[in-house]
mmCIF file of C-alpha atoms and ligand atoms in Angstrom:
data_model
loop_
_atom_site.group_PDB
_atom_site.id
_atom_site.type_symbol
_atom_site.label_atom_id
_atom_site.label_comp_id
_atom_site.label_asym_id
_atom_site.label_seq_id
_atom_site.Cartn_x
_atom_site.Cartn_y
_atom_site.Cartn_z
ATOM 1 C CA MET A 57 99.374 102.539 110.017
ATOM 2 C CA ASP A 58 102.815 103.663 111.216
ATOM 3 C CA ASN A 59 101.613 103.789 114.820
ATOM 4 C CA GLN A 60 101.418 99.989 114.753
ATOM 5 C CA LEU A 61 105.012 99.759 113.584
ATOM 6 C CA ASN A 62 107.760 100.468 116.030
ATOM 7 C CA ILE A 63 110.567 101.501 113.717
ATOM 8 C CA SER A 64 113.602 103.350 115.053
ATOM 9 C CA LYS A 65 114.929 106.396 113.305
ATOM 10 C CA LEU A 66 118.351 105.841 111.774
ATOM 11 C CA SER A 67 119.928 108.136 114.359
ATOM 12 C CA ASN A 68 118.805 105.670 117.046
ATOM 13 C CA TRP A 69 120.301 102.597 115.414
ATOM 14 C CA GLY A 70 123.454 102.962 117.470
ATOM 15 C CA LEU A 71 125.687 102.661 114.428
ATOM 16 C CA ASP A 72 128.995 104.488 114.726
ATOM 17 C CA ALA A 73 129.005 104.233 110.990
ATOM 18 C CA CYS A 74 126.000 106.504 110.748
ATOM 19 C CA THR A 75 126.992 109.283 108.464
ATOM 20 C CA GLU A 76 124.667 111.566 106.658
ATOM 21 C CA PRO A 77 123.875 110.286 104.172
ATOM 22 C CA LEU A 78 124.562 106.684 105.183
ATOM 23 C CA ILE A 79 126.827 105.108 102.597
ATOM 24 C CA ILE A 80 127.035 101.366 102.021
ATOM 25 C CA ALA A 81 129.445 100.293 99.318
ATOM 26 C CA GLY A 82 131.173 97.214 98.034
ATOM 27 C CA PRO A 83 131.068 94.638 95.301
ATOM 28 C CA CYS A 84 127.865 93.230 93.897
ATOM 29 C CA SER A 85 129.329 89.796 94.676
ATOM 30 C CA ALA A 86 132.179 88.584 96.802
ATOM 31 C CA GLU A 87 134.406 86.820 94.260
ATOM 32 C CA THR A 88 137.717 86.128 95.978
ATOM 33 C CA GLU A 89 139.215 86.921 99.352
ATOM 34 C CA ASP A 90 141.615 89.405 97.755
ATOM 35 C CA GLN A 91 138.834 91.185 95.902
ATOM 36 C CA VAL A 92 136.764 91.600 99.102
ATOM 37 C CA ILE A 93 139.692 92.776 101.213
ATOM 38 C CA ASP A 94 141.072 95.021 98.505
ATOM 39 C CA SER A 95 137.633 96.651 98.095
ATOM 40 C CA ALA A 96 137.320 97.140 101.847
ATOM 41 C CA ILE A 97 140.775 98.672 102.307
ATOM 42 C CA LYS A 98 140.251 101.161 99.488
ATOM 43 C CA LEU A 99 136.740 102.074 100.611
ATOM 44 C CA LYS A 100 137.960 102.560 104.164
ATOM 45 C CA GLU A 101 140.636 104.934 102.859
ATOM 46 C CA PHE A 102 137.865 107.022 101.346
ATOM 47 C CA GLY A 103 135.980 107.093 104.627
ATOM 48 C CA ILE A 104 133.311 104.485 103.835
ATOM 49 C CA LYS A 105 132.250 102.642 106.947
ATOM 50 C CA ILE A 106 129.882 99.950 105.771
ATOM 51 C CA LEU A 107 130.920 97.223 103.339
ATOM 52 C CA ARG A 108 128.446 95.289 101.217
ATOM 53 C CA ALA A 109 129.029 92.083 99.268
ATOM 54 C CA GLY A 110 126.602 89.482 97.977
ATOM 55 C CA ILE A 111 127.481 85.933 98.972
ATOM 56 C CA TRP A 112 124.320 84.203 97.780
ATOM 57 C CA LYS A 113 123.178 85.808 94.558
ATOM 58 C CA PRO A 114 119.596 85.355 93.436
ATOM 59 C CA ARG A 115 119.830 85.516 89.662
ATOM 60 C CA THR A 116 116.905 85.948 87.359
ATOM 61 C CA ARG A 117 118.216 83.269 84.985
ATOM 62 C CA PRO A 118 120.208 80.127 85.896
ATOM 63 C CA ASN A 119 123.759 79.596 84.638
ATOM 64 C CA SER A 120 124.958 82.986 85.744
ATOM 65 C CA PHE A 121 127.231 83.422 88.738
ATOM 66 C CA GLU A 122 125.197 82.521 91.814
ATOM 67 C CA GLY A 123 127.616 83.633 94.496
ATOM 68 C CA VAL A 124 130.524 81.980 96.270
ATOM 69 C CA GLY A 125 128.352 80.882 99.211
ATOM 70 C CA SER A 126 129.356 80.636 102.857
ATOM 71 C CA ILE A 127 133.113 80.857 102.240
ATOM 72 C CA GLY A 128 132.509 84.509 101.333
ATOM 73 C CA LEU A 129 131.454 85.160 104.931
ATOM 74 C CA GLU A 130 134.996 84.308 106.010
ATOM 75 C CA TRP A 131 136.288 86.959 103.612
ATOM 76 C CA LEU A 132 133.829 89.525 104.945
ATOM 77 C CA LYS A 133 134.948 88.675 108.480
ATOM 78 C CA ALA A 134 138.551 89.136 107.426
ATOM 79 C CA ALA A 135 137.705 92.489 105.816
ATOM 80 C CA LYS A 136 135.998 93.594 109.016
ATOM 81 C CA LYS A 137 139.013 92.567 111.060
ATOM 82 C CA GLU A 138 141.399 94.332 108.723
ATOM 83 C CA THR A 139 139.481 97.611 108.378
ATOM 84 C CA GLY A 140 136.998 97.842 111.242
ATOM 85 C CA MET A 141 134.206 98.396 108.729
ATOM 86 C CA LEU A 142 130.721 97.085 109.396
ATOM 87 C CA ILE A 143 129.789 94.268 107.051
ATOM 88 C CA SER A 144 126.502 93.575 105.312
ATOM 89 C CA THR A 145 125.164 90.893 103.030
ATOM 90 C CA GLU A 146 121.938 89.674 101.468
ATOM 91 C CA VAL A 147 119.934 86.885 103.069
ATOM 92 C CA ALA A 148 117.209 85.037 101.237
ATOM 93 C CA ASN A 149 116.355 82.161 103.550
ATOM 94 C CA VAL A 150 116.713 80.874 107.099
ATOM 95 C CA LYS A 151 120.016 79.137 106.424
ATOM 96 C CA HIS A 152 121.511 82.389 105.146
ATOM 97 C CA VAL A 153 120.267 84.199 108.250
ATOM 98 C CA TYR A 154 121.877 81.709 110.645
ATOM 99 C CA GLU A 155 125.162 81.647 108.775
ATOM 100 C CA ALA A 156 125.336 85.438 108.483
ATOM 101 C CA LEU A 157 124.569 85.883 112.175
ATOM 102 C CA LYS A 158 127.180 83.283 113.100
ATOM 103 C CA ALA A 159 129.763 85.170 111.027
ATOM 104 C CA GLY A 160 128.982 88.454 112.809
ATOM 105 C CA VAL A 161 127.426 90.224 109.844
ATOM 106 C CA ASP A 162 126.308 93.640 111.144
ATOM 107 C CA ILE A 163 123.548 94.545 108.717
ATOM 108 C CA LEU A 164 121.387 92.186 106.677
ATOM 109 C CA TRP A 165 119.522 93.081 103.538
ATOM 110 C CA ILE A 166 116.711 91.311 101.806
ATOM 111 C CA GLY A 167 116.820 91.238 98.023
ATOM 112 C CA ALA A 168 114.097 92.378 95.660
ATOM 113 C CA ARG A 169 113.180 88.849 94.589
ATOM 114 C CA THR A 170 112.816 87.728 98.201
ATOM 115 C CA THR A 171 110.699 90.716 99.257
ATOM 116 C CA ALA A 172 108.230 89.673 96.588
ATOM 117 C CA ASN A 173 107.715 86.354 98.412
ATOM 118 C CA PRO A 174 105.776 86.627 101.703
ATOM 119 C CA PHE A 175 106.543 82.973 102.637
ATOM 120 C CA ALA A 176 110.284 83.594 102.455
ATOM 121 C CA ILE A 177 109.947 86.885 104.343
ATOM 122 C CA GLN A 178 107.911 85.261 107.099
ATOM 123 C CA GLU A 179 110.528 82.528 107.542
ATOM 124 C CA ILE A 180 113.302 85.117 107.727
ATOM 125 C CA ALA A 181 111.275 87.192 110.211
ATOM 126 C CA ASP A 182 110.692 84.094 112.379
ATOM 127 C CA ALA A 183 114.414 83.308 112.319
ATOM 128 C CA LEU A 184 115.223 86.852 113.462
ATOM 129 C CA LYS A 185 112.685 86.939 116.320
ATOM 130 C CA GLY A 186 114.124 88.416 119.490
ATOM 131 C CA LEU A 187 117.170 89.920 117.776
ATOM 132 C CA ASN A 188 117.717 93.530 116.970
ATOM 133 C CA ILE A 189 120.043 93.421 114.015
ATOM 134 C CA PRO A 190 119.444 96.084 111.354
ATOM 135 C CA VAL A 191 117.622 94.700 108.321
ATOM 136 C CA LEU A 192 117.209 96.607 105.084
ATOM 137 C CA VAL A 193 114.342 95.550 102.865
ATOM 138 C CA LYS A 194 114.722 96.111 99.147
ATOM 139 C CA ASN A 195 111.571 96.953 97.262
ATOM 140 C CA PRO A 196 109.978 93.985 95.500
ATOM 141 C CA VAL A 197 110.860 93.639 91.809
ATOM 142 C CA ASN A 198 107.341 94.654 90.824
ATOM 143 C CA PRO A 199 106.006 98.119 91.657
ATOM 144 C CA ASP A 200 103.820 96.947 94.522
ATOM 145 C CA LEU A 201 103.963 99.183 97.579
ATOM 146 C CA GLU A 202 101.738 96.848 99.627
ATOM 147 C CA LEU A 203 104.150 93.964 99.140
ATOM 148 C CA TRP A 204 107.043 96.148 100.276
ATOM 149 C CA ILE A 205 105.135 97.335 103.343
ATOM 150 C CA GLY A 206 104.016 93.749 104.043
ATOM 151 C CA ALA A 207 107.639 92.608 104.290
ATOM 152 C CA ILE A 208 108.457 95.499 106.635
ATOM 153 C CA GLU A 209 105.428 94.635 108.790
ATOM 154 C CA ARG A 210 106.427 90.974 109.033
ATOM 155 C CA LEU A 211 109.884 91.970 110.323
ATOM 156 C CA SER A 212 108.381 94.532 112.659
ATOM 157 C CA ASN A 213 105.922 91.957 114.004
ATOM 158 C CA ALA A 214 108.921 89.749 114.818
ATOM 159 C CA GLY A 215 110.117 92.517 117.155
ATOM 160 C CA LEU A 216 112.794 94.072 114.965
ATOM 161 C CA THR A 217 112.972 97.864 115.154
ATOM 162 C CA LYS A 218 116.034 98.713 113.070
ATOM 163 C CA ILE A 219 114.279 98.221 109.779
ATOM 164 C CA GLY A 220 115.175 100.250 106.731
ATOM 165 C CA ALA A 221 114.062 100.217 103.115
ATOM 166 C CA ILE A 222 116.207 100.115 100.000
ATOM 167 C CA HIS A 223 114.812 101.582 96.813
ATOM 168 C CA ARG A 224 116.363 99.685 93.891
ATOM 169 C CA GLY A 225 113.809 100.441 91.192
ATOM 170 C CA PHE A 226 111.151 98.277 89.598
ATOM 171 C CA SER A 227 111.228 96.001 86.614
ATOM 172 C CA THR A 228 108.862 96.803 83.785
ATOM 173 C CA PHE A 229 108.194 95.048 80.541
ATOM 174 C CA GLU A 230 108.697 98.303 78.700
ATOM 175 C CA LYS A 231 112.249 99.134 77.671
ATOM 176 C CA SER A 232 113.780 102.141 79.416
ATOM 177 C CA ILE A 233 117.137 103.798 79.915
ATOM 178 C CA TYR A 234 117.104 102.329 83.426
ATOM 179 C CA ARG A 235 117.651 98.709 84.345
ATOM 180 C CA ASN A 236 114.865 99.120 86.896
ATOM 181 C CA THR A 237 112.726 102.232 86.591
ATOM 182 C CA PRO A 238 112.888 104.394 89.709
ATOM 183 C CA GLN A 239 109.191 105.310 90.040
ATOM 184 C CA TRP A 240 110.207 107.717 92.802
ATOM 185 C CA GLN A 241 106.617 108.185 93.883
ATOM 186 C CA ILE A 242 106.620 104.666 95.392
ATOM 187 C CA PRO A 243 109.427 105.163 97.960
ATOM 188 C CA ILE A 244 108.005 108.615 98.682
ATOM 189 C CA GLU A 245 104.624 107.041 99.374
ATOM 190 C CA LEU A 246 106.364 104.510 101.645
ATOM 191 C CA LYS A 247 107.949 107.377 103.580
ATOM 192 C CA THR A 248 104.573 109.058 103.869
ATOM 193 C CA MET A 249 103.051 105.883 105.292
ATOM 194 C CA ILE A 250 105.971 105.013 107.596
ATOM 195 C CA PRO A 251 107.650 108.380 108.311
ATOM 196 C CA ASP A 252 110.386 107.007 110.575
ATOM 197 C CA ILE A 253 111.685 104.393 108.179
ATOM 198 C CA PRO A 254 115.122 105.190 106.779
ATOM 199 C CA ILE A 255 115.194 104.857 102.999
ATOM 200 C CA ILE A 256 118.406 104.100 101.194
ATOM 201 C CA CYS A 257 118.643 104.445 97.428
ATOM 202 C CA ASP A 258 120.485 101.838 95.367
ATOM 203 C CA PRO A 259 121.296 103.763 92.182
ATOM 204 C CA SER A 260 123.454 100.863 90.938
ATOM 205 C CA HIS A 261 120.517 98.512 90.404
ATOM 206 C CA ILE A 262 118.196 101.294 89.256
ATOM 207 C CA GLY A 263 120.605 102.541 86.607
ATOM 208 C CA GLY A 264 122.285 99.322 85.559
ATOM 209 C CA LYS A 265 124.986 101.528 84.021
ATOM 210 C CA ARG A 266 127.645 103.447 85.888
ATOM 211 C CA GLU A 267 126.968 106.595 83.822
ATOM 212 C CA LEU A 268 123.587 106.997 85.512
ATOM 213 C CA LEU A 269 124.873 106.723 89.089
ATOM 214 C CA LYS A 270 125.587 110.358 89.733
ATOM 215 C CA ASP A 271 122.244 111.815 88.664
ATOM 216 C CA LEU A 272 120.310 109.066 90.425
ATOM 217 C CA SER A 273 122.287 109.579 93.637
ATOM 218 C CA GLN A 274 121.733 113.337 93.520
ATOM 219 C CA LYS A 275 118.060 112.808 92.905
ATOM 220 C CA ALA A 276 117.816 110.536 95.955
ATOM 221 C CA ILE A 277 119.569 113.146 98.087
ATOM 222 C CA ASP A 278 117.286 115.865 96.743
ATOM 223 C CA LEU A 279 114.317 113.754 97.779
ATOM 224 C CA SER A 280 115.697 113.454 101.350
ATOM 225 C CA PHE A 281 116.679 109.796 101.160
ATOM 226 C CA ASP A 282 118.739 108.705 104.161
ATOM 227 C CA GLY A 283 121.560 107.049 102.305
ATOM 228 C CA LEU A 284 122.964 105.283 99.282
ATOM 229 C CA MET A 285 124.003 101.713 98.595
ATOM 230 C CA ILE A 286 126.428 101.668 95.681
ATOM 231 C CA GLU A 287 128.210 98.740 94.054
ATOM 232 C CA VAL A 288 131.971 99.160 93.973
ATOM 233 C CA HIS A 289 134.591 96.788 92.597
ATOM 234 C CA PRO A 290 138.375 97.075 92.301
ATOM 235 C CA ASN A 291 138.120 96.195 88.606
ATOM 236 C CA PRO A 292 134.493 96.807 87.601
ATOM 237 C CA ASP A 293 134.687 95.621 84.009
ATOM 238 C CA ALA A 294 135.972 92.257 85.175
ATOM 239 C CA ALA A 295 133.259 91.796 87.830
ATOM 240 C CA TRP A 296 131.547 88.405 87.847
ATOM 241 C CA SER A 297 128.120 90.028 88.172
ATOM 242 C CA ASP A 298 126.647 93.434 87.306
ATOM 243 C CA SER A 299 129.912 94.637 85.764
ATOM 244 C CA GLN A 300 128.412 97.581 83.864
ATOM 245 C CA GLN A 301 126.995 99.256 86.932
ATOM 246 C CA GLN A 302 129.986 98.983 89.255
ATOM 247 C CA VAL A 303 132.614 101.673 89.799
ATOM 248 C CA THR A 304 136.047 101.714 91.420
ATOM 249 C CA PRO A 305 136.422 102.986 94.988
ATOM 250 C CA ALA A 306 138.100 106.133 93.609
ATOM 251 C CA GLU A 307 135.183 106.734 91.243
ATOM 252 C CA LEU A 308 132.754 106.326 94.140
ATOM 253 C CA ASN A 309 134.728 108.853 96.121
ATOM 254 C CA LYS A 310 134.611 111.309 93.236
ATOM 255 C CA LEU A 311 130.864 110.824 92.926
ATOM 256 C CA LEU A 312 130.289 111.350 96.637
ATOM 257 C CA THR A 313 132.428 114.447 96.842
ATOM 258 C CA ARG A 314 130.449 115.974 93.969
ATOM 259 C CA LEU A 315 127.071 115.287 95.546
ATOM 260 C CA ILE A 316 125.298 118.404 96.660
ATOM 261 C CA LEU A 317 123.945 117.675 100.107
ATOM 262 C CA ARG A 318 120.771 119.506 100.891
ATOM 263 C CA LYS A 319 119.061 120.373 104.107
ATOM 264 C CA VAL A 320 116.320 117.949 105.007
ATOM 265 C CA LYS A 321 113.211 119.002 103.186
ATOM 266 C CA PRO A 322 109.762 118.831 104.642
ATOM 267 C CA LEU A 323 107.673 115.945 103.455
ATOM 268 C CA GLY A 324 105.460 116.464 100.482
ATOM 269 C CA ILE A 325 108.445 117.031 98.227
ATOM 270 C CA SER A 326 107.670 118.290 94.776
ATOM 271 C CA LEU A 327 108.551 115.781 92.093
ATOM 272 C CA ASP A 328 108.754 118.465 89.466
ATOM 273 C CA THR A 329 112.476 118.909 89.705
ATOM 274 C CA LEU A 330 114.366 119.305 86.491
ATOM 275 C CA GLU A 331 115.625 115.773 86.772
ATOM 276 C CA ASP A 332 112.180 114.340 87.246
ATOM 277 C CA LEU A 333 110.879 116.273 84.273
ATOM 278 C CA ARG A 334 113.808 114.937 82.262
ATOM 279 C CA PHE A 335 112.968 111.441 83.418
ATOM 280 C CA LYS A 336 109.424 111.946 82.134
ATOM 281 C CA ILE A 337 110.750 113.271 78.813
ATOM 282 C CA ASP A 338 113.031 110.244 78.468
ATOM 283 C CA LYS A 339 110.038 108.008 79.025
ATOM 284 C CA CYS A 340 108.028 109.841 76.365
ATOM 285 C CA ASP A 341 110.921 109.533 73.925
ATOM 286 C CA ASP A 342 111.208 105.823 74.664
ATOM 287 C CA GLU A 343 107.510 105.460 73.934
ATOM 288 C CA ILE A 344 107.713 107.464 70.700
ATOM 289 C CA ILE A 345 110.568 105.280 69.472
ATOM 290 C CA ARG A 346 108.767 102.102 70.411
ATOM 291 C CA GLN A 347 105.615 103.233 68.643
ATOM 292 C CA LEU A 348 107.627 104.117 65.539
ATOM 293 C CA GLU A 349 109.174 100.656 65.661
ATOM 294 C CA ARG A 350 105.699 99.087 65.867
ATOM 295 C CA ARG A 351 104.464 101.296 63.053
ATOM 296 C CA MET A 352 107.344 100.239 60.809
ATOM 297 C CA GLU A 353 106.651 96.574 61.535
ATOM 298 C CA ILE A 354 103.107 97.099 60.290
ATOM 299 C CA VAL A 355 104.403 99.034 57.282
ATOM 300 C CA ILE A 356 106.557 96.018 56.408
ATOM 301 C CA SER A 357 103.546 93.668 56.615
ATOM 302 C CA ILE A 358 101.590 96.025 54.369
ATOM 303 C CA GLY A 359 104.534 96.111 51.939
ATOM 304 C CA LYS A 360 104.509 92.319 51.748
ATOM 305 C CA TYR A 361 100.761 92.296 51.218
ATOM 306 C CA LYS A 362 101.006 94.858 48.415
ATOM 307 C CA LYS A 363 103.779 92.881 46.783
ATOM 308 C CA GLU A 364 101.834 89.606 46.884
ATOM 309 C CA ASN A 365 98.765 91.341 45.508
ATOM 310 C CA LYS A 366 100.699 93.319 42.918
ATOM 311 C CA MET A 367 99.500 96.666 44.288
ATOM 312 C CA THR A 368 101.395 99.962 44.013
ATOM 313 C CA ILE A 369 103.242 101.294 47.030
ATOM 314 C CA LEU A 370 101.692 104.725 46.975
ATOM 315 C CA GLN A 371 97.968 104.623 47.680
ATOM 316 C CA ALA A 372 97.300 108.354 47.430
ATOM 317 C CA ASN A 373 93.769 108.335 48.903
ATOM 318 C CA ARG A 374 94.810 106.425 51.916
ATOM 319 C CA TRP A 375 97.703 108.785 52.567
ATOM 320 C CA ASP A 376 95.527 111.900 52.118
ATOM 321 C CA SER A 377 93.108 110.624 54.703
ATOM 322 C CA ILE A 378 95.920 109.882 57.188
ATOM 323 C CA VAL A 379 97.313 113.404 56.821
ATOM 324 C CA LYS A 380 93.835 114.950 57.216
ATOM 325 C CA LYS A 381 93.078 112.899 60.287
ATOM 326 C CA THR A 382 96.344 113.751 62.035
ATOM 327 C CA ILE A 383 95.965 117.462 61.298
ATOM 328 C CA GLU A 384 92.395 117.410 62.603
ATOM 329 C CA LYS A 385 93.595 115.715 65.781
ATOM 330 C CA ALA A 386 96.410 118.233 66.200
ATOM 331 C CA ASN A 387 93.898 121.065 65.844
ATOM 332 C CA GLN A 388 91.724 119.605 68.582
ATOM 333 C CA ILE A 389 94.587 119.633 71.062
ATOM 334 C CA ASP A 390 97.363 122.099 71.577
ATOM 335 C CA LEU A 391 99.691 120.857 68.836
ATOM 336 C CA ASN A 392 100.846 122.909 65.887
ATOM 337 C CA PRO A 393 99.350 121.282 62.719
ATOM 338 C CA ASP A 394 102.412 122.259 60.637
ATOM 339 C CA PHE A 395 104.658 120.487 63.066
ATOM 340 C CA ILE A 396 102.486 117.352 62.987
ATOM 341 C CA SER A 397 102.258 117.443 59.224
ATOM 342 C CA LYS A 398 106.091 117.641 58.933
ATOM 343 C CA ILE A 399 106.535 114.681 61.268
ATOM 344 C CA PHE A 400 104.034 112.566 59.370
ATOM 345 C CA LYS A 401 105.588 113.451 56.018
ATOM 346 C CA THR A 402 108.913 112.177 57.323
ATOM 347 C CA ILE A 403 107.286 109.026 58.649
ATOM 348 C CA HIS A 404 105.559 108.503 55.309
ATOM 349 C CA GLN A 405 108.809 108.897 53.393
ATOM 350 C CA GLU A 406 110.451 106.273 55.561
ATOM 351 C CA SER A 407 107.466 103.945 55.105
ATOM 352 C CA ILE A 408 107.684 104.294 51.321
ATOM 353 C CA HIS A 409 111.409 103.652 51.497
ATOM 354 C CA LYS A 410 110.857 100.453 53.517
ATOM 355 C CA GLN A 411 108.145 99.233 51.157
ATOM 356 C CA THR A 412 110.281 99.972 48.114
ATOM 357 C CA ILE A 413 112.964 97.686 49.517
ATOM 358 C CA ILE A 414 110.374 94.946 50.046
ATOM 359 C CA MET A 415 108.896 95.348 46.560
ATOM 360 C CA ASN A 416 112.321 94.993 44.979
ATOM 361 C CA SER A 417 113.514 92.091 47.086
ATOM 362 C CA GLU A 418 113.475 88.554 45.725
HETATM 363 C C1 LIG B 19 122.259 93.104 94.954
HETATM 364 O O1 LIG B 19 122.142 94.005 95.778
HETATM 365 O O2 LIG B 19 123.333 92.698 94.517
HETATM 366 C C2 LIG B 19 121.031 92.515 94.369
HETATM 367 C C3 LIG B 19 120.975 91.260 93.974
HETATM 368 O O3 LIG B 19 120.067 93.410 94.251
HETATM 369 P P1 LIG B 19 118.483 93.274 93.978
HETATM 370 O O4 LIG B 19 117.945 92.350 95.009
HETATM 371 O O5 LIG B 19 118.077 94.688 94.152
HETATM 372 O O6 LIG B 19 118.332 92.795 92.568
HETATM 373 MN MN1 LIG B 20 124.265 93.564 91.918
#
């Protein structure tokens, strides 16, 4: 399919700011002129060449900060003038595209909520016809590779060639340590299908917490991603949006200097790195905890039932059969029956404890 798409390699984008990896940094949202310029000056001092700031913020729920709007473009322009950095912002509709182009924005990105909407993407693609501005397409919020590729195709069909992808993780109903689970296999599959497309990782929106930035960034580098987009704010805790995931320019610099850059690996990267295995373990642990939570909810309902029906808490036969069944199951697979029996004894104790509280409540 890639032969239909004419996508330039990052090295042919003609960006002086092309470093390896490509680093785009700046606040989640432009808040004030001082905040934008202050961020830019500090980032520039640390050698960052591309500034990001959201002007129009698509928020999942209303009544949160929705961006300063077009005035923010003036601040980005001023930051560019002051520092010589390239500037980038998110566009979600035709009006945004025209205003950003008029303000001399160098790189546009399309947000995850917009990528999920082919009508919006088509309108943006039509508005960009005949231009060759770089456009970075974030993955759609849902883990749908086709939708992501569809957006890239629409832009490519409009004649754009400097098209990149941003991996910002995927929302899932299940709780996880990540704000948006990385599902690394999806961007890797994208790279397999469109080998020339540069892929930038956005560890800020994947992690949702600044503590996760470093490992996620290293993982992206290990998987041969072409760059990172990281949210940076002069005073992260006071940020008007995404405060928990932003870091100061100095913290970004520290993170970047600690990154271990690796030689480009051939495609067909193994996912079984220590970090990926740890990611899988974390997911298992999340599931175990959630299942225990569900089990305890049922235990509580049973406790209420027993109370109403004046039954005893301990129903010895029932418990014997549970223990037998779990040990039989453990024997069928490669799990030590003693280990399983210990775990279930602990679970049973906690269940009895919960039911005792219910029995003795008013
Ligand atoms: C952003 O980059 O600030 C943003 C809104 O991200 P996403 O579209 O990935 O949610
Ligand atoms: Mn953000």
